[in-house]
Every structure is written in C-alpha cells, then in structure tokens.
Tab-separated table of C-alpha atoms and ligand atoms in Angstrom:
chain	number	residue	atom	x	y	z
R	1	MET	CA	0.000	0.000	0.000
R	2	ALA	CA	1.313	3.476	-0.871
R	3	PRO	CA	2.380	5.503	2.168
R	4	LYS	CA	0.132	8.414	3.062
R	5	VAL	CA	1.943	11.744	3.158
R	6	LEU	CA	0.794	15.275	3.910
R	7	VAL	CA	2.825	18.063	2.282
R	8	SER	CA	1.968	21.551	3.499
R	9	ARG	CA	3.146	23.595	0.480
R	10	ILE	CA	4.203	23.376	-3.163
R	11	LEU	CA	7.975	22.771	-3.214
R	12	PRO	CA	10.721	24.327	-5.360
R	13	PRO	CA	10.436	22.891	-8.897
R	14	GLN	CA	13.076	20.126	-8.953
R	15	THR	CA	12.059	18.651	-5.611
R	16	GLN	CA	8.381	19.061	-6.427
R	17	ALA	CA	8.948	16.942	-9.569
R	18	LYS	CA	10.731	14.266	-7.495
R	19	LEU	CA	7.970	14.337	-4.895
R	20	LEU	CA	5.361	13.613	-7.561
R	21	GLN	CA	7.343	10.547	-8.708
R	22	GLN	CA	7.265	8.884	-5.277
R	23	GLY	CA	3.868	7.264	-5.709
R	24	PHE	CA	2.668	8.492	-2.309
R	25	GLU	CA	-0.976	8.730	-1.519
R	26	MET	CA	-0.541	12.425	-0.990
R	27	TYR	CA	-2.434	15.452	0.194
R	28	GLN	CA	-0.557	18.616	-0.801
R	29	TRP	CA	-1.769	22.125	0.031
R	30	GLN	CA	-1.819	23.958	-3.291
R	31	GLU	CA	-2.104	27.612	-2.298
R	32	ASP	CA	0.823	30.004	-1.973
R	33	CYS	CA	0.100	30.628	1.712
R	34	ALA	CA	0.230	28.627	4.920
R	35	ILE	CA	-2.249	25.781	5.147
R	36	PRO	CA	-5.090	26.855	7.484
R	37	ARG	CA	-5.000	25.058	10.818
R	38	ASN	CA	-8.455	23.503	10.376
R	39	VAL	CA	-7.489	22.048	6.982
R	40	LEU	CA	-4.239	20.742	8.423
R	41	LEU	CA	-6.055	19.072	11.321
R	42	GLU	CA	-8.499	17.428	8.941
R	43	LYS	CA	-6.033	16.324	6.256
R	44	VAL	CA	-3.445	14.968	8.677
R	45	LYS	CA	-5.752	12.137	9.754
R	46	GLY	CA	-4.185	8.765	9.025
R	47	VAL	CA	-0.953	10.006	7.399
R	48	ASP	CA	2.393	8.209	7.805
R	49	ALA	CA	4.507	11.305	7.230
R	50	ILE	CA	4.185	15.088	7.526
R	51	TYR	CA	6.288	17.344	5.280
R	52	CYS	CA	5.906	20.780	6.869
R	53	LEU	CA	7.400	24.273	7.014
R	54	PHE	CA	8.033	26.428	10.074
R	55	THR	CA	4.617	28.001	9.473
R	56	GLU	CA	2.867	24.855	10.793
R	57	ARG	CA	2.630	24.231	14.527
R	58	ILE	CA	3.321	20.600	15.302
R	59	ASP	CA	1.854	19.996	18.741
R	60	GLU	CA	-0.185	17.498	20.773
R	61	GLU	CA	-3.409	18.503	19.041
R	62	LEU	CA	-1.962	17.822	15.606
R	63	LEU	CA	-0.318	14.540	16.629
R	64	GLU	CA	-3.591	13.394	18.164
R	65	ALA	CA	-5.438	14.300	14.960
R	66	ALA	CA	-2.868	12.419	12.846
R	67	GLY	CA	-3.165	9.134	14.752
R	68	PRO	CA	-0.766	6.445	15.993
R	69	GLN	CA	0.531	5.370	12.547
R	70	LEU	CA	2.496	8.638	12.070
R	71	LYS	CA	6.200	7.807	11.613
R	72	VAL	CA	7.967	10.979	10.655
R	73	VAL	CA	7.645	14.770	10.769
R	74	ALA	CA	10.143	16.531	8.499
R	75	THR	CA	10.343	20.311	8.452
R	76	MET	CA	11.825	22.246	5.545
R	77	SER	CA	13.660	24.576	7.934
R	78	VAL	CA	16.649	24.629	10.210
R	79	GLY	CA	14.605	26.186	13.020
R	80	TYR	CA	12.236	23.824	14.798
R	81	ASP	CA	10.725	26.000	17.504
R	82	HIS	CA	7.329	25.317	15.851
R	83	ILE	CA	7.639	21.644	16.785
R	84	ASP	CA	6.873	20.352	20.261
R	85	VAL	CA	9.895	18.056	20.157
R	86	LYS	CA	9.094	16.390	23.496
R	87	ALA	CA	5.562	15.530	22.429
R	88	VAL	CA	6.687	14.148	19.052
R	89	LYS	CA	9.517	12.077	20.527
R	90	ALA	CA	7.236	10.744	23.276
R	91	ARG	CA	5.270	9.067	20.485
R	92	ASN	CA	8.418	7.621	18.892
R	93	ILE	CA	7.915	9.742	15.812
R	94	LYS	CA	11.109	10.796	14.032
R	95	ILE	CA	11.852	14.492	13.426
R	96	GLY	CA	13.880	15.829	10.494
R	97	TYR	CA	15.160	19.346	9.745
R	98	THR	CA	17.618	21.033	7.350
R	99	PRO	CA	20.846	22.072	9.069
R	100	GLY	CA	23.832	23.508	7.194
R	101	VAL	CA	22.454	24.196	3.733
R	102	LEU	CA	21.002	27.593	4.525
R	103	THR	CA	23.993	28.898	6.464
R	104	ASP	CA	25.517	30.871	3.579
R	105	ALA	CA	22.258	32.359	2.320
R	106	THR	CA	21.201	33.437	5.810
R	107	ALA	CA	24.638	34.817	6.681
R	108	ASP	CA	24.676	36.781	3.406
R	109	LEU	CA	21.314	38.302	4.229
R	110	THR	CA	22.396	39.139	7.781
R	111	VAL	CA	25.350	41.060	6.372
R	112	LEU	CA	23.060	42.745	3.848
R	113	LEU	CA	20.819	43.919	6.707
R	114	THR	CA	23.833	45.090	8.707
R	115	LEU	CA	25.228	47.099	5.819
R	116	GLY	CA	21.779	48.339	4.825
R	117	ALA	CA	20.981	49.514	8.344
R	118	SER	CA	24.369	51.084	8.991
R	119	ARG	CA	24.425	52.866	5.616
R	120	ARG	CA	20.819	54.088	5.894
R	121	ILE	CA	19.757	52.338	2.732
R	122	LYS	CA	16.037	52.676	3.413
R	123	GLU	CA	16.302	56.469	3.584
R	124	GLY	CA	18.562	56.515	0.514
R	125	ILE	CA	16.166	54.458	-1.606
R	126	ARG	CA	13.227	56.549	-0.446
R	127	ALA	CA	15.038	59.802	-1.242
R	128	ALA	CA	15.923	58.592	-4.747
R	129	GLU	CA	12.464	57.228	-5.509
R	130	GLU	CA	10.461	60.023	-3.939
R	131	GLY	CA	12.378	62.957	-5.416
R	132	SER	CA	13.947	64.337	-2.228
R	133	TRP	CA	17.408	63.688	-3.694
R	134	THR	CA	18.371	67.217	-4.587
R	135	THR	CA	22.141	67.358	-4.583
R	136	TRP	CA	25.150	65.466	-3.300
R	137	GLY	CA	25.988	66.655	0.214
R	138	PRO	CA	29.118	66.064	2.285
R	139	THR	CA	27.171	64.656	5.207
R	140	TRP	CA	23.796	63.835	3.664
R	141	LEU	CA	22.724	60.259	4.450
R	142	CYS	CA	25.967	59.506	6.190
R	143	GLY	CA	25.816	56.309	8.134
R	144	SER	CA	28.474	54.515	10.085
R	145	GLN	CA	31.472	52.551	8.885
R	146	ILE	CA	31.962	48.851	9.657
R	147	THR	CA	35.747	49.130	9.790
R	148	ASN	CA	37.293	48.820	13.255
R	149	LYS	CA	33.993	48.124	14.969
R	150	THR	CA	33.168	45.485	17.563
R	151	LEU	CA	30.762	42.836	16.368
R	152	GLY	CA	28.641	40.958	18.904
R	153	ILE	CA	27.201	37.631	17.823
R	154	VAL	CA	24.414	36.198	19.957
R	155	GLY	CA	24.593	32.468	19.260
R	156	MET	CA	27.884	31.426	17.625
R	157	GLY	CA	26.442	28.432	15.781
R	158	ARG	CA	26.871	27.714	12.071
R	159	ILE	CA	25.122	30.907	10.975
R	160	GLY	CA	26.725	33.093	13.651
R	161	GLU	CA	30.173	31.924	12.633
R	162	ALA	CA	29.462	32.478	8.935
R	163	VAL	CA	28.248	36.021	9.698
R	164	ALA	CA	31.397	36.709	11.729
R	165	HIS	CA	33.659	35.486	8.893
R	166	ARG	CA	31.908	37.752	6.410
R	167	MET	CA	31.996	40.740	8.744
R	168	LYS	CA	35.702	40.216	9.333
R	169	ALA	CA	36.209	40.806	5.626
R	170	PHE	CA	34.420	44.134	6.079
R	171	GLY	CA	36.999	45.130	8.690
R	172	VAL	CA	35.488	44.539	12.132
R	173	SER	CA	38.351	44.639	14.593
R	174	HIS	CA	36.916	42.652	17.478
R	175	ILE	CA	34.344	39.879	17.666
R	176	VAL	CA	32.592	38.991	20.904
R	177	TYR	CA	29.935	36.341	21.321
R	178	SER	CA	27.541	35.006	23.900
R	179	GLY	CA	25.541	31.827	24.107
R	180	ARG	CA	25.201	28.594	25.996
R	181	SER	CA	28.767	27.395	25.455
R	182	ARG	CA	32.198	28.423	24.220
R	183	LYS	CA	33.016	27.674	20.583
R	184	ALA	CA	36.586	26.569	20.061
R	185	THR	CA	36.579	27.013	16.261
R	186	ALA	CA	35.290	30.591	16.469
R	187	GLU	CA	37.918	31.414	19.068
R	188	LYS	CA	40.684	29.847	16.983
R	189	ASN	CA	39.666	31.051	13.511
R	190	LEU	CA	38.103	34.405	14.335
R	191	ASN	CA	39.801	35.288	17.580
R	192	ALA	CA	36.290	35.668	18.935
R	193	GLU	CA	35.910	36.330	22.646
R	194	TYR	CA	33.259	34.580	24.731
R	195	VAL	CA	31.630	37.204	26.972
R	196	PRO	CA	28.587	37.434	29.236
R	197	PHE	CA	25.473	38.678	27.451
R	198	GLU	CA	25.589	41.966	29.422
R	199	SER	CA	29.115	42.725	28.217
R	200	LEU	CA	28.158	41.918	24.655
R	201	LEU	CA	25.369	44.486	24.905
R	202	THR	CA	27.565	47.263	26.215
R	203	GLU	CA	30.669	46.581	24.095
R	204	SER	CA	29.242	45.880	20.644
R	205	ASP	CA	28.831	48.390	17.837
R	206	ILE	CA	26.926	45.802	15.820
R	207	ILE	CA	24.789	43.083	17.368
R	208	ALA	CA	23.655	40.160	15.224
R	209	VAL	CA	21.105	37.723	16.625
R	210	CYS	CA	21.904	34.278	15.248
R	211	CYS	CA	20.616	31.941	17.970
R	212	ALA	CA	17.678	29.554	17.965
R	213	LEU	CA	14.405	30.510	19.649
R	214	THR	CA	14.201	28.490	22.875
R	215	ASP	CA	12.744	29.019	26.336
R	216	GLU	CA	16.073	30.655	27.259
R	217	THR	CA	16.199	33.083	24.343
R	218	ARG	CA	12.521	34.058	24.101
R	219	ASP	CA	12.230	37.840	24.673
R	220	LEU	CA	15.971	38.014	25.374
R	221	PHE	CA	16.084	41.466	23.820
R	222	ASN	CA	13.786	43.479	26.059
R	223	TYR	CA	13.826	47.132	26.986
R	224	GLU	CA	16.483	46.591	29.658
R	225	ALA	CA	18.769	44.954	27.095
R	226	PHE	CA	18.225	47.690	24.528
R	227	LYS	CA	18.961	50.375	27.103
R	228	LYS	CA	22.382	48.845	27.772
R	229	MET	CA	23.427	49.033	24.113
R	230	LYS	CA	25.401	51.879	22.631
R	231	LYS	CA	23.170	54.623	21.204
R	232	THR	CA	24.947	54.030	17.939
R	233	ALA	CA	24.453	50.263	17.918
R	234	ILE	CA	23.291	48.484	14.797
R	235	PHE	CA	20.926	45.701	15.838
R	236	VAL	CA	20.181	42.897	13.368
R	237	ASN	CA	17.920	39.876	13.812
R	238	SER	CA	17.746	37.169	11.161
R	239	ALA	CA	16.885	34.345	13.572
R	240	ARG	CA	13.381	34.429	15.037
R	241	GLY	CA	11.083	37.322	15.925
R	242	GLY	CA	10.310	35.806	19.332
R	243	ILE	CA	13.863	36.523	20.549
R	244	VAL	CA	12.978	40.218	20.582
R	245	GLN	CA	10.296	41.908	22.630
R	246	GLN	CA	9.084	43.837	19.681
R	247	ASP	CA	7.146	46.496	21.540
R	248	ASP	CA	10.298	47.279	23.484
R	249	LEU	CA	12.206	47.454	20.222
R	250	GLY	CA	9.565	49.897	18.987
R	251	LYS	CA	10.197	52.103	22.028
R	252	VAL	CA	13.928	52.026	21.475
R	253	VAL	CA	13.683	52.751	17.772
R	254	ASP	CA	11.191	55.470	18.648
R	255	ASN	CA	13.722	57.158	20.941
R	256	THR	CA	16.461	56.850	18.357
R	257	SER	CA	14.185	58.258	15.685
R	258	ASN	CA	13.366	61.178	17.911
R	259	CYS	CA	17.041	61.950	17.840
R	260	TYR	CA	16.863	61.958	14.067
R	261	ASN	CA	13.585	63.810	13.910
R	262	SER	CA	14.606	66.522	16.322
R	263	LEU	CA	17.394	67.370	13.892
R	264	ASP	CA	16.813	68.790	10.480
R	265	LEU	CA	19.009	66.423	8.525
R	266	CYS	CA	19.224	68.859	5.615
R	267	LYS	CA	21.167	71.286	7.805
R	268	VAL	CA	24.785	70.232	7.623
R	269	SER	CA	25.744	71.482	11.082
R	270	GLN	CA	23.049	69.472	12.753
R	271	THR	CA	23.803	66.357	10.781
R	272	VAL	CA	27.414	66.683	11.824
R	273	ARG	CA	26.220	67.133	15.383
R	274	ALA	CA	24.179	63.959	15.141
R	275	LEU	CA	27.212	62.092	13.917
R	276	GLU	CA	29.529	63.624	16.476
R	277	GLU	CA	27.171	62.879	19.317
R	278	ASN	CA	26.752	59.345	18.068
R	279	LEU	CA	23.017	59.545	17.832
R	280	ILE	CA	22.816	57.199	14.894
R	281	GLY	CA	21.539	53.745	15.662
R	282	ALA	CA	19.715	51.414	13.310
R	283	VAL	CA	17.870	48.135	13.129
R	284	GLY	CA	17.640	45.401	10.492
R	285	LEU	CA	15.042	42.664	10.857
R	286	ASP	CA	14.345	39.651	8.681
R	287	VAL	CA	12.041	38.153	11.289
R	288	THR	CA	9.204	39.671	13.280
R	289	THR	CA	6.234	38.828	15.447
R	290	PRO	CA	3.807	38.167	13.906
R	291	GLU	CA	4.747	37.106	10.414
R	292	PRO	CA	3.686	38.666	8.178
R	293	LEU	CA	4.079	41.930	10.088
R	294	PRO	CA	1.006	43.941	9.023
R	295	ALA	CA	1.819	46.780	6.619
R	296	SER	CA	0.261	49.206	9.102
R	297	HIS	CA	2.727	48.281	11.845
R	298	LYS	CA	4.536	51.194	13.467
R	299	LEU	CA	7.987	49.649	13.025
R	300	TYR	CA	7.806	50.326	9.286
R	301	THR	CA	7.496	54.053	9.904
R	302	PHE	CA	10.996	54.440	11.343
R	303	PRO	CA	13.572	55.515	8.779
R	304	ASN	CA	16.284	53.657	10.676
R	305	CYS	CA	14.434	50.358	10.824
R	306	LEU	CA	14.871	48.101	7.822
R	307	ILE	CA	12.466	45.175	7.614
R	308	LEU	CA	12.499	42.206	5.239
R	309	PRO	CA	9.842	39.471	5.008
R	310	HIS	CA	11.783	36.464	6.380
R	311	VAL	CA	13.874	35.817	3.282
R	312	GLY	CA	17.153	34.721	4.917
R	313	SER	CA	17.295	31.384	3.104
R	314	ALA	CA	15.598	32.638	-0.048
R	315	THR	CA	17.941	31.615	-2.829
R	316	LEU	CA	16.643	28.997	-5.226
R	317	GLU	CA	19.728	26.814	-4.711
R	318	THR	CA	19.279	26.837	-0.949
R	319	ARG	CA	15.549	26.208	-1.077
R	320	GLU	CA	16.029	23.243	-3.460
R	321	ASN	CA	18.611	21.815	-1.048
R	322	MET	CA	16.301	22.302	1.920
R	323	ALA	CA	13.393	20.718	0.062
R	324	GLN	CA	15.517	17.726	-1.034
R	325	MET	CA	16.822	17.147	2.509
R	326	THR	CA	13.270	17.182	3.791
R	327	LEU	CA	12.208	14.659	1.151
R	328	ASP	CA	15.196	12.460	2.075
R	329	ASN	CA	14.102	12.624	5.713
R	330	ILE	CA	10.539	11.634	4.758
R	331	LEU	CA	11.741	8.682	2.651
R	332	ALA	CA	14.065	7.415	5.407
R	333	GLY	CA	11.344	7.819	8.032
R	334	LEU	CA	8.852	5.852	5.940
R	335	ARG	CA	11.425	3.036	5.628
R	336	ASP	CA	11.927	3.098	9.436
R	337	GLU	CA	15.550	4.142	8.909
R	338	THR	CA	17.554	6.707	10.867
R	339	LEU	CA	16.908	10.113	9.338
R	340	PRO	CA	19.887	11.572	7.445
R	341	PHE	CA	19.138	14.981	9.007
R	342	GLY	CA	17.381	14.131	12.227
R	343	ILE	CA	16.979	15.918	15.541
J	1	DGY	C1	14.561	28.280	8.892
J	1	DGY	O1	14.911	27.392	8.092
J	1	DGY	O2	14.420	28.076	10.088
J	1	DGY	C2	14.369	29.647	8.326
J	1	DGY	O3	13.872	30.537	9.220
J	1	DGY	C3	13.589	29.631	7.039
J	1	DGY	O4	14.505	29.256	6.091
C-alpha cells in the first residue's frame, strides 16, 4: 500500500517533480500561503509522514489528529521551535530538519541587513524614488562605517560563525559572542571572545542575533537589554522574531528616531552634530512577530528600521537543497531508517 503523506506547500520545482514521482498517496496544500490550521487538522488524519514548514505548529493537538501510525515529521527549515519536540519524541515519531544548507544564504542576508541599516539604505532608496534627492551633500545620508567596529554575535552556531567570517572581511576589529557554550573554532579562527550577554550588549557596535528561539532566548532582547546598548548600535535579527520583545524594540527605535527627527538632517551642522554625538543607531530585521508583520505596523514608519519578510534562506539553490533534505528525511522515516538529518 502506498504511504500516506501530507505536504503543506508546493515545493521548489526540482524537488516538487521528485515528490510527484514517489507514488505516495498524498495530500498537498496547493495555495501560496500557509495551510489553514483547520485544513491541516483534517487532512493529517491517518498520514504516515508530515512534510511541513516552520509556518505549521506541530503539537499534541496535531499529533492526536494524525493518529498512531504517524512515523515521521520533516520540516523544511533549520529552526524547529514550531515543533513540540518532546511531544513528538514521546510518540516515537522521528523528526527531520535542514541544518547547514542555509547557512551561507542566511549569513549573506544578515550582512546585507547590517550594511543596509548602517548605511541608511532605506532612507537613501526613499530619497531617490520620492524625489527628495536634490544634490550630493558632504554629510547627507551619512551612516556609520563597519571598519574597526566590535561585532557581537548572539549564538555562535553555524550561521553566527558564517556572519562573523563575512563581517571580518568588512573590517570589524573585534568579535565577541555570547551563548550557551564556548566555541573553540570561532575562538581559533576568528579570535572571537566569549563574553557574558551583558558585556556583549555594552561593548558591541553591531549586534547580530543568530541563535535559535528556545525558552532561554525568548524575549531576550527586552527594553532593559536595549537600554544597555550603545546609542549608535546596529541591531540585526535574522533568527526568530520571538527573541525580541518587539514592543520594546519599537520604544527604542522610537527614541532613536526622535534623535533623528529633532534634527533637520538637511542642515549640515546638525547632521554633523548627530554624527559627532553618536546619535545614529539602526535596526535590520528579517524576522518579526507576527509574520507577516502587518503593513500598518509602526515599526515600518521608522527611517532607521529596515524590515524584510523572512527571506534569509531565499535563494533557489538553498531552497532546493532544503526541500531535497526534507524529502530524504521523509523517505528514510517511511522506511523506518535513521533520518539523514534528524533531531
Ligand atoms: C529556517 O529554516 O528556520 C528559516 O527561518 C527559514 O529558512
């Protein structure tokens, strides 16, 4: 009998073609949006395998709805905070994910956000497109340089290390990191220094959040944390929105923007003053709470807050790799084998 598989989205083309050749008895959600919870709960009944994305919550309710024959849950993501791992493992169901293949794409995007935020790219694009670009000015749209800055990485895992390597090429002089444990390779190859979270906040010119969302890291960046940062700090999050208390971030960006807004940036003297007094701070986010962040959200209104719609891994090569790894996990799980990329 053909195995029953639920697939929660259309996959990138090459893997989608391979999926269709498997001869599964398959339910695949066909819309270009997350499968609604009620449809998921209905269609999961009796399946042997679930091929999901991080947009689907895999919890007791879903496992109960699926039934005792379920063998494997494979997510096309490296993050698995949407999966109740304890509940799944308690039922002896295997869990697969996609480590490694999205490191480069996500690190690239983290650097893009860092450069974009520090060089005020949002304001620059707006000025060009909206006609407020009048003339070249010695201090107009001046941001801050990466060279000789201290980079703080929160979570020196695969992605954190890849971000640090890239940023080293841009001239950062010192790399500090915090997290659960020391990382020998980062210390050896990057001369990175393991510091308490508090020190990372106060010392860093650029802070990149690269850790997983766990009970320990949820809301890690709250108002108290933001207050300890340098007023000039560039804060970038390409990990998970839940690591940041977003309302507190709003307050902080609000204060920083007031610094901008209280100065007429067209007046050279005041722009120089802003730079001299280090009033320039900026934020780059690829992840938010909720996702999508509604277009009416206040965070979009800040000129120094750059927001992207969770596209860290969005290169076709990476997405094909992620999709293929997830399919490999499903196939191994259905054969009762150890998953090639299991948790
Ligand atoms: C992941 O894989 O966890 C990303 O957030 C999406 O690529």
